[in-house]
XYZ file of C-alpha atoms in Angstrom:
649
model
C 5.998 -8.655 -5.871
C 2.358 -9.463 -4.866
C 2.408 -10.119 -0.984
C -1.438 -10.472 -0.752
C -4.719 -10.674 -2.010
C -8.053 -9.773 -1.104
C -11.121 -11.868 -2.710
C -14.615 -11.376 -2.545
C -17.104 -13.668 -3.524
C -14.739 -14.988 -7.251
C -15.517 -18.701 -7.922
C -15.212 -20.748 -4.570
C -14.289 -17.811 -2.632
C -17.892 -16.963 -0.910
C -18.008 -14.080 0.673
C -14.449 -11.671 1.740
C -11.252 -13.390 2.586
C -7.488 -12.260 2.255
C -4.693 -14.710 1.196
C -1.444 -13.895 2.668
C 1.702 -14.783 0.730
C 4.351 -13.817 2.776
C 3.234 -15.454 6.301
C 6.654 -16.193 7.366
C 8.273 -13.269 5.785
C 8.497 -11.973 2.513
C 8.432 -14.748 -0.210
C 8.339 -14.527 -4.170
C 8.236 -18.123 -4.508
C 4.082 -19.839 -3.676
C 3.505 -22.738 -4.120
C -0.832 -23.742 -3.624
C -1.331 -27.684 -2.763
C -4.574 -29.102 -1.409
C -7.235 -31.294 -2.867
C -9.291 -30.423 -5.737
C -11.886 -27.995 -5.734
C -10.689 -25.896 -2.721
C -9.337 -23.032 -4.991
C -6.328 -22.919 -5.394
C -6.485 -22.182 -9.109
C -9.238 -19.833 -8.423
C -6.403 -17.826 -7.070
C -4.040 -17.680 -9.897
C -7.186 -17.437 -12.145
C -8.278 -14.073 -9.824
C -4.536 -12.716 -10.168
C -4.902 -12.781 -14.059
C -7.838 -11.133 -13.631
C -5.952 -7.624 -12.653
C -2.952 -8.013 -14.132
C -4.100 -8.889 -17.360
C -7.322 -6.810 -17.092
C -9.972 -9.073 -18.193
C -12.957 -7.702 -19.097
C -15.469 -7.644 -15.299
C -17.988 -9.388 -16.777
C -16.516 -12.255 -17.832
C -15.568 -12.955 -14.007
C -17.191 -15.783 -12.333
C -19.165 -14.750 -9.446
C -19.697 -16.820 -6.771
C -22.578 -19.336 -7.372
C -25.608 -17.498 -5.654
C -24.064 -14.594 -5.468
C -24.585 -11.317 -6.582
C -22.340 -9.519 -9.182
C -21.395 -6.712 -7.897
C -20.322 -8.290 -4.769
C -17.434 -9.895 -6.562
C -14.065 -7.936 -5.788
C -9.941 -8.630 -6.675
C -7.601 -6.273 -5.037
C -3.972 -7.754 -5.096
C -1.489 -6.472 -2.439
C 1.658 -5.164 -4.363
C 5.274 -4.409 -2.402
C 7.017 -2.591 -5.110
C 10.399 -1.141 -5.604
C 10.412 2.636 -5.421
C 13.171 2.794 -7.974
C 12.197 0.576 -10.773
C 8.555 1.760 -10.405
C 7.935 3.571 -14.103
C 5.112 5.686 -12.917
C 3.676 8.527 -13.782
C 6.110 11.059 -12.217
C 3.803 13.943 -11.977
C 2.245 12.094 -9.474
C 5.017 11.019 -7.498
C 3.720 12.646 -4.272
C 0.185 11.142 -4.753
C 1.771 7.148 -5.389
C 3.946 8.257 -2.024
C 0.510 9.175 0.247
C -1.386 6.480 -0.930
C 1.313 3.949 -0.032
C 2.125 5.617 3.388
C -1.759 4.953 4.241
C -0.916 1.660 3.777
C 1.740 1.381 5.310
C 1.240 3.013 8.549
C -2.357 3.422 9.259
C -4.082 1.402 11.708
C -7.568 0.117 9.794
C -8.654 -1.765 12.480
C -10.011 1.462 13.973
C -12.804 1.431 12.009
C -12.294 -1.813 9.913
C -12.814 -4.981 12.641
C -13.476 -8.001 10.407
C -10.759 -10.590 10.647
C -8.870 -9.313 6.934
C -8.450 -6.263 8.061
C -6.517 -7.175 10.994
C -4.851 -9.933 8.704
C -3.769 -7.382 6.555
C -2.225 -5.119 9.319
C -0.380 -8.564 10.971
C 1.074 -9.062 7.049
C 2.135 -5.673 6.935
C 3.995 -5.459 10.391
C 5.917 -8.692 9.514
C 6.380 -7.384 5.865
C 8.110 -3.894 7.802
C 11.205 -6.632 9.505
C 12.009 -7.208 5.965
C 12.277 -4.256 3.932
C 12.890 -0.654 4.316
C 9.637 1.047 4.026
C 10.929 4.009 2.600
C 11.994 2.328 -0.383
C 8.748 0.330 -1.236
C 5.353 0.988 -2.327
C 2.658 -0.960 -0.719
C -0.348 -0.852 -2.557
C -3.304 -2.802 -2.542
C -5.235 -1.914 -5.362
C -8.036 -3.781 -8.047
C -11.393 -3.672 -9.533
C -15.069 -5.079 -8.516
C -17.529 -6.757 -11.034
C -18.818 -3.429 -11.686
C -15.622 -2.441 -12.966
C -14.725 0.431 -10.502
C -11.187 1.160 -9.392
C -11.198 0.894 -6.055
C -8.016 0.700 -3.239
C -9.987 -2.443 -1.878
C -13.665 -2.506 -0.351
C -12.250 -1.866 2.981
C -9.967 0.852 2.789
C -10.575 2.804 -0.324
C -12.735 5.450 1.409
C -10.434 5.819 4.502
C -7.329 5.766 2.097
C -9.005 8.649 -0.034
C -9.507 10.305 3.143
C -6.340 10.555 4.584
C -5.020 11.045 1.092
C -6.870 14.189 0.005
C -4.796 16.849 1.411
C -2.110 15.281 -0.762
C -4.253 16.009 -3.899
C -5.696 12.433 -4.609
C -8.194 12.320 -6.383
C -10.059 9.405 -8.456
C -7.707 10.072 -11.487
C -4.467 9.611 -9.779
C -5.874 6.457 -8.609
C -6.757 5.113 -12.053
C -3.720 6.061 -13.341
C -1.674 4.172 -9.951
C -4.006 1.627 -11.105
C -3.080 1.388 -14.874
C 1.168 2.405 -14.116
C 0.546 -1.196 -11.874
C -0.766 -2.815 -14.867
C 2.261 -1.879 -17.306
C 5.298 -2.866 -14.212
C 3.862 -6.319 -14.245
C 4.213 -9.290 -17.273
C 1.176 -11.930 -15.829
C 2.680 -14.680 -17.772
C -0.339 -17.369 -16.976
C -0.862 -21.303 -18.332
C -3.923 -22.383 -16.669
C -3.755 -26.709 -16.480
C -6.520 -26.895 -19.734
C -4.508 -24.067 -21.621
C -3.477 -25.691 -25.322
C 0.096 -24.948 -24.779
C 1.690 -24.804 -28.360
C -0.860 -21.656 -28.108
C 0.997 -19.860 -25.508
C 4.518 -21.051 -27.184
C 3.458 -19.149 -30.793
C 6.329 -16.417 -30.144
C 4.070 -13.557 -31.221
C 1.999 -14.337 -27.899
C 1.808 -11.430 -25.584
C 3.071 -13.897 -22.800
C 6.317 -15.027 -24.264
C 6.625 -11.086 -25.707
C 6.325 -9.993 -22.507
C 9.857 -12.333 -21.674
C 12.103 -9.964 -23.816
C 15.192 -8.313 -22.096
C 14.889 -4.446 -21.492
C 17.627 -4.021 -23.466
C 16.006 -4.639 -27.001
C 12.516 -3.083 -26.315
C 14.977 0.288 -25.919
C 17.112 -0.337 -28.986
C 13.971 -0.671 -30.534
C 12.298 2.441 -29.006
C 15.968 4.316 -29.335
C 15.492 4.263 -32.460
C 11.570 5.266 -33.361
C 12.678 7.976 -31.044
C 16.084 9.105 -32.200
C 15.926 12.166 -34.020
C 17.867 11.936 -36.493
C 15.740 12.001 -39.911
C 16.162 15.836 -41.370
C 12.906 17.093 -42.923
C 14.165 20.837 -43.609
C 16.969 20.201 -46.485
C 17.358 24.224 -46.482
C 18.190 24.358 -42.376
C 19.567 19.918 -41.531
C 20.704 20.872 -38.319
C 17.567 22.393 -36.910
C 14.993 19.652 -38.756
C 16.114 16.852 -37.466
C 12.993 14.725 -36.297
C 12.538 10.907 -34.695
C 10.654 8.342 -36.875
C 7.999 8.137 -34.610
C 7.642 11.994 -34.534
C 7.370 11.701 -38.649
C 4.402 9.419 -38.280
C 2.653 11.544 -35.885
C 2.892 14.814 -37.610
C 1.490 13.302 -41.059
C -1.424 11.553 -39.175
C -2.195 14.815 -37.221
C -1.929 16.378 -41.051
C -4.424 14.129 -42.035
C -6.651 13.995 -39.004
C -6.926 18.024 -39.774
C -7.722 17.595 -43.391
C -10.178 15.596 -42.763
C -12.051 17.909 -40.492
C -11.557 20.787 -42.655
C -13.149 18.852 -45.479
C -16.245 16.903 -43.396
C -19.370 18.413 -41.680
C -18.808 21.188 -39.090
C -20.697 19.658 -36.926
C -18.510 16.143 -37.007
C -14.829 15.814 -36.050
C -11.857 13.687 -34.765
C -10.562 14.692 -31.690
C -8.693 12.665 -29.543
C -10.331 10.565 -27.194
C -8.224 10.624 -24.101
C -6.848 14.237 -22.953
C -3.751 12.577 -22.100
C -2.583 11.155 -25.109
C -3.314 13.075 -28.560
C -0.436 11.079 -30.702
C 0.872 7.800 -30.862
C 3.950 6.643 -28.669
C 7.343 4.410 -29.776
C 5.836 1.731 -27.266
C 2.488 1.285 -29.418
C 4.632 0.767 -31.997
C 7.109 -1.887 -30.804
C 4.046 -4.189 -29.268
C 3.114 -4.207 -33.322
C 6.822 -4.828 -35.163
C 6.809 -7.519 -32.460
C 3.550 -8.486 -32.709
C 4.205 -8.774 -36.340
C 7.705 -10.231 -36.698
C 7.383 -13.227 -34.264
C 3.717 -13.914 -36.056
C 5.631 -15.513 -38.769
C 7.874 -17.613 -36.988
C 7.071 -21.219 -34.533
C 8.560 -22.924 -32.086
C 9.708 -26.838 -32.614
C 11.879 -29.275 -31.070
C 14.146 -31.421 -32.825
C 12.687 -30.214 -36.066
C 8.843 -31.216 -34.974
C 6.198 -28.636 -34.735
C 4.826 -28.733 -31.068
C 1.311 -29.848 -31.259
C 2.648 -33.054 -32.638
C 4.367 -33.963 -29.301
C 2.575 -35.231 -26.228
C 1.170 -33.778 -23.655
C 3.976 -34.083 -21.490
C 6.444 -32.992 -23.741
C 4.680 -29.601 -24.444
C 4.238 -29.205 -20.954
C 8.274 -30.001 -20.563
C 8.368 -27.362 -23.723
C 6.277 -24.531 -22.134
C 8.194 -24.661 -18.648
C 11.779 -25.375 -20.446
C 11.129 -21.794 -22.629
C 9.583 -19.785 -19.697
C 12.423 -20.505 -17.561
C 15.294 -20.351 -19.730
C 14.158 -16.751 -20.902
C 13.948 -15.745 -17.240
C 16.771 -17.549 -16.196
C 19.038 -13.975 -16.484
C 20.450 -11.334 -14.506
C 19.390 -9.123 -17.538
C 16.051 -6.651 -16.560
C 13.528 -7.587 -18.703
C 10.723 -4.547 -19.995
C 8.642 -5.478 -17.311
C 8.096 -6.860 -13.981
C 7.458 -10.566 -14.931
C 5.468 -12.967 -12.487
C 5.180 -16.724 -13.654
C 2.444 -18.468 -12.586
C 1.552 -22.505 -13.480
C -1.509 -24.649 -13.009
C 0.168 -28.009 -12.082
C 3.272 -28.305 -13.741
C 3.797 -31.595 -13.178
C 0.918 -32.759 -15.164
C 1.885 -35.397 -17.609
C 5.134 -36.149 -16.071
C 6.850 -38.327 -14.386
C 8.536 -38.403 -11.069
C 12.207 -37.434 -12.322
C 10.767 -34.719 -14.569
C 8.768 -33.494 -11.874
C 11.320 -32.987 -9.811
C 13.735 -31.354 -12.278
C 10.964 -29.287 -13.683
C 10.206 -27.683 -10.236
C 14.276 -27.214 -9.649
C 14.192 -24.917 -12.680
C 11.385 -23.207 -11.092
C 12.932 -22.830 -7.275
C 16.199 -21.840 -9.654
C 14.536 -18.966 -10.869
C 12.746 -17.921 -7.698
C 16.278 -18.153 -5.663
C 18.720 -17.129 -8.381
C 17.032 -14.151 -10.352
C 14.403 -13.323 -8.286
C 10.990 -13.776 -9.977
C 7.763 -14.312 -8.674
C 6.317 -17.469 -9.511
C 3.160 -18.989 -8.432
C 1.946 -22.627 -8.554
C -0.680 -24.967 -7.945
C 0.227 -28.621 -7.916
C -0.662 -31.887 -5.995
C 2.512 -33.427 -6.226
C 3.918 -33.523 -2.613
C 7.478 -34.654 -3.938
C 8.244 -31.408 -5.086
C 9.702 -31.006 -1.101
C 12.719 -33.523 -1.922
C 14.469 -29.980 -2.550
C 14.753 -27.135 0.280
C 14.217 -23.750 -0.971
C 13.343 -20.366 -0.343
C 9.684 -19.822 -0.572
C 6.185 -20.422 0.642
C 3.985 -23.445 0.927
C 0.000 -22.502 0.975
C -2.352 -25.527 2.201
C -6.196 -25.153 1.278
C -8.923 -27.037 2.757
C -12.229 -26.882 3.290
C -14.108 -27.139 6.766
C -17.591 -29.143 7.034
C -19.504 -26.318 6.213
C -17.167 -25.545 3.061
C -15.111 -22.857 5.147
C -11.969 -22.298 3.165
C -8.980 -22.463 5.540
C -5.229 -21.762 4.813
C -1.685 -22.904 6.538
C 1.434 -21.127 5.236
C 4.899 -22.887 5.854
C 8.179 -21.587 4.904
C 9.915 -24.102 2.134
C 13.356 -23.795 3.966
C 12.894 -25.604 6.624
C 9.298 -27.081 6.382
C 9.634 -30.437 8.373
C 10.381 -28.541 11.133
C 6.274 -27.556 11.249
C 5.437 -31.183 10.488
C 3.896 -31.257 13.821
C 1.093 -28.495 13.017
C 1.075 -30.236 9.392
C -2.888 -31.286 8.657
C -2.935 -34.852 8.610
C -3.773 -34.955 4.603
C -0.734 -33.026 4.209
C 1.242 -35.212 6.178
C 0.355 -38.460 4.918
C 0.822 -37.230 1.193
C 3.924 -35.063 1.303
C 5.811 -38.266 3.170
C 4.269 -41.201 1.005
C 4.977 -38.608 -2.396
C 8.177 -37.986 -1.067
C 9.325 -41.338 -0.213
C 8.288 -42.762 -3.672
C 9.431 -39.311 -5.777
C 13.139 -40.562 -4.218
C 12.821 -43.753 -5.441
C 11.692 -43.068 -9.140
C 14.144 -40.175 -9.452
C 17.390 -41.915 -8.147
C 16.546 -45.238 -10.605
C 16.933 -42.726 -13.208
C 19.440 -40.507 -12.421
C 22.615 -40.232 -10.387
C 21.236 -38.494 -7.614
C 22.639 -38.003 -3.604
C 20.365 -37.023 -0.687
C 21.411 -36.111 2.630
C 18.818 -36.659 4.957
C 19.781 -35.117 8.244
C 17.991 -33.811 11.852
C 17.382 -29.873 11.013
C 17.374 -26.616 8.723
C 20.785 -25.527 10.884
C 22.114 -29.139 10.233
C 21.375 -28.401 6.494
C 23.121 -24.606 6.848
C 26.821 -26.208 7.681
C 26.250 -28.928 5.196
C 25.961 -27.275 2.545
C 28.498 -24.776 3.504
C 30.757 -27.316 2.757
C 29.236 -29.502 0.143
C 28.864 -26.968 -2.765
C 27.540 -30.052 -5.481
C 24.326 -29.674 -7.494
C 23.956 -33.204 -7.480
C 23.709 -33.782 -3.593
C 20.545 -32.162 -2.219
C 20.516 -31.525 1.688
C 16.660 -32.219 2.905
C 16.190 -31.673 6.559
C 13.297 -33.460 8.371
C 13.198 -32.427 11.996
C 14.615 -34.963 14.327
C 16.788 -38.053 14.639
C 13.099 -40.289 14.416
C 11.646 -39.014 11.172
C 15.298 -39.612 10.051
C 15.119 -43.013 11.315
C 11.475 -43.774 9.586
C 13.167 -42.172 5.810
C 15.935 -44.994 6.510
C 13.289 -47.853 7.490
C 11.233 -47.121 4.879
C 13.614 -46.833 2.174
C 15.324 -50.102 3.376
C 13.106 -52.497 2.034
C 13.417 -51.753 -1.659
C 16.874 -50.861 -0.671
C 17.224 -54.450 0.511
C 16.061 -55.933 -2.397
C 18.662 -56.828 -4.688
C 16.540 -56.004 -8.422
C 15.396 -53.386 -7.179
C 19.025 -52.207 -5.112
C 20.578 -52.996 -9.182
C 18.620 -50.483 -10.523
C 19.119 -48.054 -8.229
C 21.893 -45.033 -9.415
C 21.756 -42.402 -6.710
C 22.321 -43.176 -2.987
C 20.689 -41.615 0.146
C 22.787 -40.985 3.275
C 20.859 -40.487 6.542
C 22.780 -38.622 9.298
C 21.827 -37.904 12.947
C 23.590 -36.365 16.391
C 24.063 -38.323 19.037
C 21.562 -37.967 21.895
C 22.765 -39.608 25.003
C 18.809 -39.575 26.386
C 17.205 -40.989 23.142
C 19.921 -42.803 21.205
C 18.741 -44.167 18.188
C 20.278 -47.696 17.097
C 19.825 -49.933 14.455
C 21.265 -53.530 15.286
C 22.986 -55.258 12.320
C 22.986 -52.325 10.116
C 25.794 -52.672 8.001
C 25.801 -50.101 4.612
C 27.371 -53.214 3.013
C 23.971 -54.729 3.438
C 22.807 -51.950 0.719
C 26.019 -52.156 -1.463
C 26.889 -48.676 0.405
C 23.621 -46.842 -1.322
C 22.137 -46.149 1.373
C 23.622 -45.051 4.801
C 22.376 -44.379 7.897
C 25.150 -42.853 10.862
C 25.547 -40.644 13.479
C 27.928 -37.789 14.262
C 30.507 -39.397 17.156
C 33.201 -38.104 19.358
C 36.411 -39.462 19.963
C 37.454 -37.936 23.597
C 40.852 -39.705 23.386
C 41.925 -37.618 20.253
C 39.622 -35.017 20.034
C 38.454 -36.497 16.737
C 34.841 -35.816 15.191
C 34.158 -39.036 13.386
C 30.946 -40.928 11.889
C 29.861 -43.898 13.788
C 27.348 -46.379 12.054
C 23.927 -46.533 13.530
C 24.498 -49.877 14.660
C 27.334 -48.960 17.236
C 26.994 -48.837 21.228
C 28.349 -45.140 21.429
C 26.243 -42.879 23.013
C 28.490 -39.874 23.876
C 26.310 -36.702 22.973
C 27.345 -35.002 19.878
C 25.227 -32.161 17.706
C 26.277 -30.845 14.722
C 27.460 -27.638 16.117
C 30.302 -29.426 18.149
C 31.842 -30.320 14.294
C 32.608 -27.261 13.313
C 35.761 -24.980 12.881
C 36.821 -23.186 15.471
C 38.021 -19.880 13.754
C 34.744 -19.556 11.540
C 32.609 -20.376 14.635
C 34.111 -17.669 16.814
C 34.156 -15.003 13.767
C 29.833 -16.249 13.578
C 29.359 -15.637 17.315
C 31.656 -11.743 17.016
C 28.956 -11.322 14.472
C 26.048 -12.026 16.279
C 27.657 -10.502 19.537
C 26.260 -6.723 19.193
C 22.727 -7.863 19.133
C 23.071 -11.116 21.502
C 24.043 -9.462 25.368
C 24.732 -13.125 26.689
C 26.851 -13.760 23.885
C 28.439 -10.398 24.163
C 29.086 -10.214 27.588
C 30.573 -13.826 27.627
C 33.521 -13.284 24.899
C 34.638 -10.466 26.937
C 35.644 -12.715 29.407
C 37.225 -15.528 26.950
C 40.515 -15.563 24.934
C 40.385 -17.574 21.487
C 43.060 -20.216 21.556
C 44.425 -21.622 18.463
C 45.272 -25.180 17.433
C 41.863 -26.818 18.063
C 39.795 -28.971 15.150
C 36.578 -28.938 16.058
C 34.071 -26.165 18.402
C 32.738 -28.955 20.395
C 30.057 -26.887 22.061
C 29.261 -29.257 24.159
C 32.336 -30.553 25.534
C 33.644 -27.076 27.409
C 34.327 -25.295 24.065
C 38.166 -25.377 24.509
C 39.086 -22.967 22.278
C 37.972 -20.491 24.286
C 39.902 -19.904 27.060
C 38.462 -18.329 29.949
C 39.973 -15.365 31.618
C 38.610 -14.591 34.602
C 36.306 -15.941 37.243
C 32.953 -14.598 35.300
C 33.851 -16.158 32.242
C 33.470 -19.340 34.422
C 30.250 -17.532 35.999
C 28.748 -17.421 32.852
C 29.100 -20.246 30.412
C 26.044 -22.456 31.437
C 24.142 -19.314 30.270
C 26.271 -19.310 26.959
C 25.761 -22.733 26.614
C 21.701 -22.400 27.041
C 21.967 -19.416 24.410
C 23.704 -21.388 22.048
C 20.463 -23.856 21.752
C 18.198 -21.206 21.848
C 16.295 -21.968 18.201
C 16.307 -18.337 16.715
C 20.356 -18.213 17.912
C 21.027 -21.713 16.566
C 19.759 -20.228 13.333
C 21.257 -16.759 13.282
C 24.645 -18.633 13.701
C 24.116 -21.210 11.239
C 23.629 -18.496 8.275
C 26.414 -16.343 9.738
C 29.011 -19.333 10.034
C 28.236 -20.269 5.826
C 28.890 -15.949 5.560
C 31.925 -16.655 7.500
C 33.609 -19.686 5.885
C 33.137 -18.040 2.415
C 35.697 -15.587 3.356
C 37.995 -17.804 5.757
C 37.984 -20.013 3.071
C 38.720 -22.757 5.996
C 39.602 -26.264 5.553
C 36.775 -28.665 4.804
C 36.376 -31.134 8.401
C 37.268 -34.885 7.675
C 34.210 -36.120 8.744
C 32.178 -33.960 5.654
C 35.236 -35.219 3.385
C 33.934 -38.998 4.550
C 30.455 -38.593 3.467
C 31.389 -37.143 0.504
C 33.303 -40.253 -0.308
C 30.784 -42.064 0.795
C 28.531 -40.675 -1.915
C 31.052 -40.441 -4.924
């Protein structure tokens, strides 16, 4: 996937900057918000640029500028084994992408990219195995040179040499990057029922792997005998036919013409015509006579919004597979939801965060529609801006749990992704039959869905019990209103610990009061029989409860023997405990008595195990292992998830 970009003075983009997409680990889901004008198509429009090798000089240079100052040079993380390069240069691709991986550039380089290149890398190296990836970080300037980036090309080419690289390997790494890749790009003032004419090279580029090779399989099979006399030795491909009567002809030719003129062939590497020439033409060719239409109608007689529903509806659909496809395909989509409304927004972008999650593709987008958070996912949000003196500035967040940064969140951002996201939940659930959870934290969303498994309830975690509170007051007025409460079809249900220092209440709050679409309670204890149990925001009960205290026992214990080997606290305390059976619930904070303590240090050390267990990065590590756990415990569903679910049906 692309991990990075560098960009030299390309539209908005004055002078050198680098774009990290992977800020909070690797990500091949990027999504680009901030007002207009601070470039965040100038990005996607750059990244076409390379992969689809437009021509230098029809790049826009930065106003005042000059041209060959403008550089692109895309950062690529790409897997060793479904890299189709050119294997006689195998040990050249491997040099280049150890310098890139391992060299330290600030040694020579000190500008602020370099170093944010070498910070992207190290966090890049916690992810993946570097032996199996190529990092590359290759492009072209204005002037149309090849070049492993402004700063690094000459030091790369140094430290490369005694490997044999030379400025023909790196146009050919250069040109084996182009054909991995499928750009598939709809700028926002594309004419879409262009880029949804099946013989475009975008929607080509969407075939599976398997029927390029059938197709290429058979130009290539030899199986065609040209010797009647001797079959079995004269058998030759259809593609090897072609070339032999060509080069026939080619030689005739030049036997007949002017010594002094000839054909030769142009590029030493390639003298005859391959199966893959070929198939881009039958393709080409067959899919030229055939359109796309919907319910019978041609395209460009639909709206706007319904060709933009068309173009994302095909894209996805054909990438929607486990099946390879013939290339490495990246999506990416000037404002998708332009033209739509709030409920196809929002299932628009799903499709989107399917593919991304599901099958793996890399999909950028632009957009300035802040509702598009109603739905956690697994990805990257990039916010532009612009300083007073037209500085552009950038702030990555990670899309899985994003309202946990709301505090560092630039006030624009803030404002718009709550007011968006308030409204986008209104339109969508007066059209559709749609649950929300709204609850404290990403962990709090973990265990949920653990045990909620239902496409039509979406978890959305929005860091602590008050911006919980203000989703519930703010969605109670038109909640409160009957019209508007008649029309509504979905329900929200907003659920909070109990905090014995900062209890939140709500006096009067009945659910009834909202014809039990919209809810607002708290996790509760009931000491007498150890019961977990929901209380309603309006009650008096203020015993502390978290989520982690309504868990099961058994999958809890099998989470913390699997975080044990790299967690010494955690380690060092289950050697001294005994796991009792029989219990409900983990109730961490209420002595944990499930696990039975054997000896005086167990006693010794359970205030430490106790502080561990709120430690952040531990909350989180267990979270994710308890969902790995329960999928092979298979244990029984707590009551108190059961209740909400009722609640919602």
């Amino acid at each position: 996937m692309i991990v990075g970009l560098f960009l030299s003075n390309y539209k908005c983009y004055e002078n050198g900057h680098f774009i990290s997409f992977s800020e909070h680990g690797v990500s091949n889901f990027n999504i680009l918000i901030g007002d207009n004008g601070v470039g965040k198509s100038s990005i996607l429009d750059a990244l076409n640029c390379i992969l689809n090798n437009v021509e230098a000089k029809k790049w826009e240079t930065t106003v005042g500028k000059k041209n060959d100052r403008t550089s692109i040079f895309p950062v690529f993380l790409i897997e060793k084994k479904l890299f189709k390069g050119s294997s006689k240069y195998n040990k050249q691709y491997n040099s280049i992408s150890d310098a890139f991986w391992n060299f330290d550039f600030t040694q020579y380089q000190t500008n602020d990219n370099a170093k944010s290149f070498i910070a992207l890398r190290e966090r890049i190296k916690s992810d993946v195995n570097t032996e199996d990836y190529y990092l590359f970080a290759i492009g072209k300037n204005k002037k149309n040179d090849i070049l492993m980036t402004t700063l690094f090309d000459s030091k790369v080419r140094n430290l490369t040499r005694k490997d044999s690289v030379s400025k023909e390997v790196v146009n050919q790494l250069y040109k084996d990057i182009l054909s991995h890749y499928s750009y598939i790009y709809f700028p926002i003032e594309s004419q879409v029922n262009e880029f949804l004419n099946l013989q475009a090279k975008e929607l080509q580029s969407l075939m599976d792997k398997s029927v390029v090779d059938e197709i290429k399989q058979l130009l290539d099979k030899k199986d065609i005998t040209v010797d009647t006399e001797n079959p079995r030795k004269a058998k030759k491909s259809i593609i090897s036919i072609i070339n032999d009567k060509l080069e026939d002809y080619i030689s005739d030719i030049n036997s007949r013409i002017d010594n002094s003129y000839s054909f030769i062939a142009k590029d030493n590497h390639k003298k005859s015509i391959k199966s893959s020439d070929v198939i881009d033409i039958v393709i080409n060719e067959f899919f030229s006579i055939r359109e796309l239409t919907k319910n019978q109608k041609k395209l460009k007689s639909l709206s706007s919004g319904q060709q933009r529903v068309a173009l994302i509806d095909v894209a996805t659909k054909l990438l929607s597979t486990d099946s390879e496809k013939a290339t490495e395909t990246i999506l990416a989509i000037d404002e998708p939801e332009s033209s739509l409304d709030s409920q196809h927004r929002f299932e628009q972008f799903s499709l989107l965060m399917d593919l991304a999650e599901k099958y793996k593709r890399n999909i950028f987008i632009t957009t300035h529609w802040y509702g598009l958070l109603l739905r956690p996912t697994t990805g990257m949000l990039h916010y532009i801006d612009t300083k007073d003196n037209n500085e552009i500035t950038y702030n990555s967040y990670p899309l899985t749990n994003l309202y946990d940064y709301r505090r560092s969140f630039p006030e624009s951002l803030e404002m718009k992704s709550y007011f968006d996201l308030m409204s986008s939940v209104l339109s969508i659930i007066k059209k559709k039959d749609v649950k929300w959870i709204i609850c404290e934290g990403y962990e709090d969303a973990i265990y949920l869905n653990t045990y909620l498994n239902d496409d039509n309830i979406i978890v959305l975690p929005f860091n602590g019990n008050g911006n919980v509170k203000k989703i519930f007051e703010f969605l109670s007025v038109p909640f409160d209103d009957k019209q508007e409460r008649r029309a509504i079809k979905g329900k929200v249900y907003c659920l909070i610990d109990t905090d014995t220092s900062n209890l939140i209440k709500v006096e009067r709050y009945t659910s009834k009061k909202f014809d039990d679409k919209l809810f607002f309670e708290r996790l509760g204890y009931d000491k007498n029989n150890l019961e977990i149990k929901l209380n309603s925001v309006s009650s008096p009960d203020a015993t502390t409860v978290t989520i982690e205290d309504c868990l099961n026992p058994t999958v809890f214990y099998a989470a913390l023997q699997l975080i044990a080997p790299e967690n010494e606290t955690i380690a060092q305390y289950l050697k001294h405990v005994e796991f009792v059976e029989g219990f409900k619930y983990s109730l961490i904070n209420h002595g944990i008595p499930w696990l039975e303590k054997k000896d005086m240090d167990g006693y010794k050390i359970h205030p430490k195990f106790i502080e561990e267990l709120s430690n952040e990065k531990v909350k989180y590590q267990l979270a994710i292992k308890y969902q790995e756990c329960q999928s092979f415990i298979k244990a029984d569903t707590p009551a108190w998830v059961e209740d909400i679910k009722n609640k919602l049906k």
